Amino acid sequence: MTWCIYMFSRTILKVLLWPFARTQVLHRERASRPGPFILAANHISHFDPPMLTCALRRKVDWMAMVELFENPWAARYFRAVDAFPTDRSRVDRAAVKTALARLRQGRLVGMFPEGGIRAGKTSVLEGAPLRPGSAALAQMARVPVVPCVLLGSDRLYAKKSWRPGRRVGIHIGFGNPIEPPEGMSKGEARQYVEDRLRAAFQELTQELRQHFSLSDADLPKTPAHRKGRE
């Protein structure tokens, strides 16, 4: 039943988004690998999870902010598609246990390691630090992390983007999997994955820019910039 609800939701999302968004994906096969892994993506808008859900060939169990589960009807839906809550204000041990259990079952767990929507100097794309959650989870579960960069979804905040036929350009790229190293202490292994992941975000951003001929105007903008305050 969960699979049916997920695939039905994915189909509806594709139908709803197609008239307004033109999505181009680079290295999709890297996120189609079998077995358990963590998808770690940058986060620039509330549209990111549905965009990535449509772009991925595999079903993804999203680790989502606990606020989305406050409404009982919303919570019922999110749980029905195998999303699970995490409290971003602390180390949420229940969320970690759930993620580990899903990975041990061979699933794909999706995370936004920036800890929220970020753009400009606060974004990992411009060198800001990551929260350690994805690296720590990869080390504990002994599974790879696949980095993902998404550009353009923040443009969907503009009302003009929802005019039929306009189709905002969305660009998604997947990086090579980052494997937790053997022969290191837990702390060293986590730091290794975190450093590799941070570098991968910036390298993948440059690859997307070159492959799709993107300019600075295509990079994520802060809410203040979108409102003309910067």
Tab-separated table of C-alpha atoms in Angstrom:
chain	number	residue	atom	x	y	z
A	1	MET	CA	0.000	0.000	0.000
A	2	THR	CA	2.828	2.403	0.879
A	3	TRP	CA	4.472	1.809	-2.497
A	4	CYS	CA	1.173	2.474	-4.303
A	5	ILE	CA	0.585	5.734	-2.421
A	6	TYR	CA	4.155	6.844	-3.082
A	7	MET	CA	4.019	6.088	-6.818
A	8	PHE	CA	0.573	7.660	-7.158
A	9	SER	CA	1.841	10.818	-5.410
A	10	ARG	CA	4.930	10.862	-7.633
A	11	THR	CA	2.781	10.642	-10.768
A	12	ILE	CA	0.508	13.463	-9.579
A	13	LEU	CA	3.531	15.632	-8.782
A	14	LYS	CA	4.959	15.076	-12.256
A	15	VAL	CA	1.656	16.039	-13.876
A	16	LEU	CA	1.269	19.155	-11.711
A	17	LEU	CA	4.863	20.361	-12.089
A	18	TRP	CA	5.419	19.640	-15.788
A	19	PRO	CA	3.662	22.810	-17.114
A	20	PHE	CA	5.719	25.034	-14.809
A	21	ALA	CA	9.146	23.388	-14.479
A	22	ARG	CA	11.615	22.013	-17.026
A	23	THR	CA	13.911	19.659	-15.148
A	24	GLN	CA	17.295	18.572	-16.475
A	25	VAL	CA	19.256	15.898	-14.610
A	26	LEU	CA	22.972	15.131	-14.742
A	27	HIS	CA	24.322	11.687	-13.740
A	28	ARG	CA	20.932	10.286	-12.753
A	29	GLU	CA	22.414	6.774	-12.823
A	30	ARG	CA	24.518	7.552	-9.734
A	31	ALA	CA	21.342	7.753	-7.655
A	32	SER	CA	19.860	4.639	-9.263
A	33	ARG	CA	22.391	2.285	-7.693
A	34	PRO	CA	21.031	-0.760	-5.840
A	35	GLY	CA	21.294	-1.268	-2.107
A	36	PRO	CA	21.123	1.154	0.784
A	37	PHE	CA	22.598	4.636	0.640
A	38	ILE	CA	22.030	8.181	1.842
A	39	LEU	CA	21.069	10.924	-0.582
A	40	ALA	CA	22.442	14.233	0.748
A	41	ALA	CA	21.094	17.276	-1.104
A	42	ASN	CA	21.407	21.016	-0.739
A	43	HIS	CA	18.170	22.756	0.229
A	44	ILE	CA	17.020	25.969	-1.461
A	45	SER	CA	13.220	25.801	-1.379
A	46	HIS	CA	10.175	23.923	-0.161
A	47	PHE	CA	9.864	22.487	-3.671
A	48	ASP	CA	13.074	20.454	-3.362
A	49	PRO	CA	11.610	17.192	-1.980
A	50	PRO	CA	8.927	16.872	-4.694
A	51	MET	CA	11.424	17.853	-7.403
A	52	LEU	CA	13.914	15.230	-6.259
A	53	THR	CA	11.191	12.627	-5.758
A	54	CYS	CA	10.235	13.076	-9.410
A	55	ALA	CA	13.876	13.008	-10.582
A	56	LEU	CA	14.840	9.843	-8.710
A	57	ARG	CA	14.075	6.454	-10.197
A	58	ARG	CA	14.206	4.812	-6.770
A	59	LYS	CA	11.765	5.341	-3.953
A	60	VAL	CA	13.239	7.598	-1.271
A	61	ASP	CA	12.404	7.687	2.449
A	62	TRP	CA	12.705	11.368	3.338
A	63	MET	CA	13.943	12.521	6.724
A	64	ALA	CA	11.640	15.531	7.145
A	65	MET	CA	11.373	18.314	9.716
A	66	VAL	CA	9.092	17.452	12.597
A	67	GLU	CA	6.941	20.547	11.994
A	68	LEU	CA	5.474	18.855	8.913
A	69	PHE	CA	3.973	16.197	11.179
A	70	GLU	CA	2.131	18.567	13.518
A	71	ASN	CA	-1.053	18.398	11.472
A	72	PRO	CA	-2.554	14.913	11.944
A	73	TRP	CA	-3.716	14.615	8.319
A	74	ALA	CA	-0.346	15.727	6.980
A	75	ALA	CA	1.415	13.359	9.387
A	76	ARG	CA	-0.728	10.463	8.187
A	77	TYR	CA	0.169	11.200	4.563
A	78	PHE	CA	3.907	11.644	5.169
A	79	ARG	CA	4.094	8.413	7.126
A	80	ALA	CA	2.115	6.676	4.356
A	81	VAL	CA	4.910	7.532	1.882
A	82	ASP	CA	7.583	6.438	4.407
A	83	ALA	CA	8.816	9.911	5.351
A	84	PHE	CA	9.806	10.198	9.014
A	85	PRO	CA	10.275	13.213	11.302
A	86	THR	CA	13.422	14.703	12.772
A	87	ASP	CA	13.747	17.516	15.296
A	88	ARG	CA	16.354	19.877	13.833
A	89	SER	CA	16.865	21.682	17.164
A	90	ARG	CA	18.696	18.738	18.752
A	91	VAL	CA	20.235	15.350	18.106
A	92	ASP	CA	17.092	13.344	17.436
A	93	ARG	CA	17.975	9.787	18.460
A	94	ALA	CA	14.590	8.440	17.369
A	95	ALA	CA	15.140	9.793	13.841
A	96	VAL	CA	18.649	8.293	13.776
A	97	LYS	CA	17.295	4.886	14.827
A	98	THR	CA	14.606	5.049	12.155
A	99	ALA	CA	17.125	6.013	9.474
A	100	LEU	CA	19.464	3.192	10.490
A	101	ALA	CA	16.601	0.706	10.411
A	102	ARG	CA	15.566	1.835	6.919
A	103	LEU	CA	19.144	1.585	5.641
A	104	ARG	CA	19.518	-1.912	7.093
A	105	GLN	CA	16.438	-2.845	5.085
A	106	GLY	CA	18.252	-1.771	1.917
A	107	ARG	CA	16.388	1.479	1.435
A	108	LEU	CA	17.388	4.913	0.177
A	109	VAL	CA	17.195	7.635	2.855
A	110	GLY	CA	17.034	11.267	1.736
A	111	MET	CA	18.457	14.089	3.865
A	112	PHE	CA	19.175	17.811	3.668
A	113	PRO	CA	22.405	18.104	5.694
A	114	GLU	CA	22.340	21.911	5.788
A	115	GLY	CA	19.585	21.618	8.400
A	116	GLY	CA	17.120	23.837	6.556
A	117	ILE	CA	16.665	26.046	3.502
A	118	ARG	CA	19.893	27.909	2.764
A	119	ALA	CA	21.128	30.345	0.093
A	120	GLY	CA	23.994	32.783	-0.336
A	121	LYS	CA	26.763	32.683	2.252
A	122	THR	CA	24.753	30.338	4.484
A	123	SER	CA	24.654	27.678	1.748
A	124	VAL	CA	27.094	24.796	1.413
A	125	LEU	CA	27.268	25.719	-2.272
A	126	GLU	CA	29.204	28.808	-1.199
A	127	GLY	CA	31.325	27.055	1.415
A	128	ALA	CA	29.111	27.142	4.523
A	129	PRO	CA	29.541	24.217	6.954
A	130	LEU	CA	27.302	21.161	6.999
A	131	ARG	CA	25.613	19.636	9.972
A	132	PRO	CA	27.353	16.349	10.845
A	133	GLY	CA	24.217	14.179	10.647
A	134	SER	CA	24.620	12.636	7.192
A	135	ALA	CA	28.318	11.845	7.695
A	136	ALA	CA	27.659	10.333	11.119
A	137	LEU	CA	24.766	8.257	9.807
A	138	ALA	CA	26.866	6.969	6.898
A	139	GLN	CA	29.628	5.979	9.303
A	140	MET	CA	27.238	4.192	11.666
A	141	ALA	CA	25.365	2.360	8.900
A	142	ARG	CA	28.484	1.744	6.785
A	143	VAL	CA	26.665	2.920	3.665
A	144	PRO	CA	27.720	5.428	0.988
A	145	VAL	CA	26.494	8.990	0.664
A	146	VAL	CA	25.471	10.246	-2.777
A	147	PRO	CA	25.720	14.057	-2.974
A	148	CYS	CA	23.069	15.959	-4.881
A	149	VAL	CA	22.942	19.591	-6.002
A	150	LEU	CA	19.672	21.201	-7.048
A	151	LEU	CA	19.498	24.636	-8.697
A	152	GLY	CA	16.494	26.684	-9.784
A	153	SER	CA	13.679	25.496	-7.540
A	154	ASP	CA	13.802	28.749	-5.537
A	155	ARG	CA	12.520	30.528	-8.642
A	156	LEU	CA	9.168	28.829	-8.096
A	157	TYR	CA	8.533	31.249	-5.217
A	158	ALA	CA	7.880	33.965	-7.827
A	159	LYS	CA	4.228	34.209	-8.860
A	160	LYS	CA	5.208	34.781	-12.503
A	161	SER	CA	6.817	31.326	-12.552
A	162	TRP	CA	3.372	29.745	-12.344
A	163	ARG	CA	2.171	31.164	-15.636
A	164	PRO	CA	1.397	28.252	-17.986
A	165	GLY	CA	4.082	27.722	-20.597
A	166	ARG	CA	6.795	29.637	-18.771
A	167	ARG	CA	8.543	26.504	-17.376
A	168	VAL	CA	11.280	27.438	-14.919
A	169	GLY	CA	14.596	25.682	-15.512
A	170	ILE	CA	15.463	23.220	-12.730
A	171	HIS	CA	18.902	21.588	-12.796
A	172	ILE	CA	19.782	18.544	-10.682
A	173	GLY	CA	23.108	16.755	-10.506
A	174	PHE	CA	24.185	13.631	-8.613
A	175	GLY	CA	27.762	13.069	-7.502
A	176	ASN	CA	29.822	9.933	-7.097
A	177	PRO	CA	29.073	7.927	-3.938
A	178	ILE	CA	31.276	8.688	-0.938
A	179	GLU	CA	32.149	5.533	0.980
A	180	PRO	CA	32.977	5.645	4.710
A	181	PRO	CA	36.662	4.672	4.972
A	182	GLU	CA	37.980	1.584	6.713
A	183	GLY	CA	40.778	1.668	9.309
A	184	MET	CA	39.894	5.040	10.825
A	185	SER	CA	38.385	5.988	14.168
A	186	LYS	CA	34.698	6.898	14.188
A	187	GLY	CA	35.517	10.583	14.472
A	188	GLU	CA	38.079	10.468	11.669
A	189	ALA	CA	35.716	8.536	9.398
A	190	ARG	CA	32.910	11.039	9.964
A	191	GLN	CA	35.222	13.961	9.282
A	192	TYR	CA	36.458	12.287	6.108
A	193	VAL	CA	32.927	11.830	4.779
A	194	GLU	CA	31.935	15.363	5.789
A	195	ASP	CA	34.976	16.913	4.074
A	196	ARG	CA	34.419	14.876	0.913
A	197	LEU	CA	30.734	15.752	0.898
A	198	ARG	CA	31.366	19.486	1.285
A	199	ALA	CA	33.876	19.416	-1.566
A	200	ALA	CA	31.504	17.351	-3.724
A	201	PHE	CA	28.739	19.947	-3.400
A	202	GLN	CA	30.962	22.688	-4.757
A	203	GLU	CA	32.483	20.499	-7.503
A	204	LEU	CA	29.038	19.345	-8.611
A	205	THR	CA	27.783	22.933	-8.695
A	206	GLN	CA	30.594	23.872	-11.057
A	207	GLU	CA	29.895	20.819	-13.217
A	208	LEU	CA	26.220	21.762	-13.492
A	209	ARG	CA	27.138	25.328	-14.426
A	210	GLN	CA	29.480	24.164	-17.162
A	211	HIS	CA	27.286	21.367	-18.519
A	212	PHE	CA	24.105	23.462	-18.722
A	213	SER	CA	25.829	26.830	-19.367
A	214	LEU	CA	24.427	28.376	-16.185
A	215	SER	CA	25.355	31.832	-14.912
A	216	ASP	CA	25.416	33.475	-11.482
A	217	ALA	CA	21.765	34.393	-12.081
A	218	ASP	CA	20.891	30.685	-11.954
A	219	LEU	CA	22.359	30.177	-8.477
A	220	PRO	CA	20.073	30.145	-5.412
A	221	LYS	CA	19.017	33.547	-4.106
A	222	THR	CA	18.169	34.565	-0.547
A	223	PRO	CA	14.579	35.619	0.262
A	224	ALA	CA	15.817	39.198	0.694
A	225	HIS	CA	17.368	39.141	-2.784
A	226	ARG	CA	14.196	37.740	-4.343
A	227	LYS	CA	12.222	40.581	-2.753
A	228	GLY	CA	14.684	43.186	-4.000
A	229	ARG	CA	16.126	44.001	-0.577
A	230	GLU	CA	19.712	43.071	-1.480
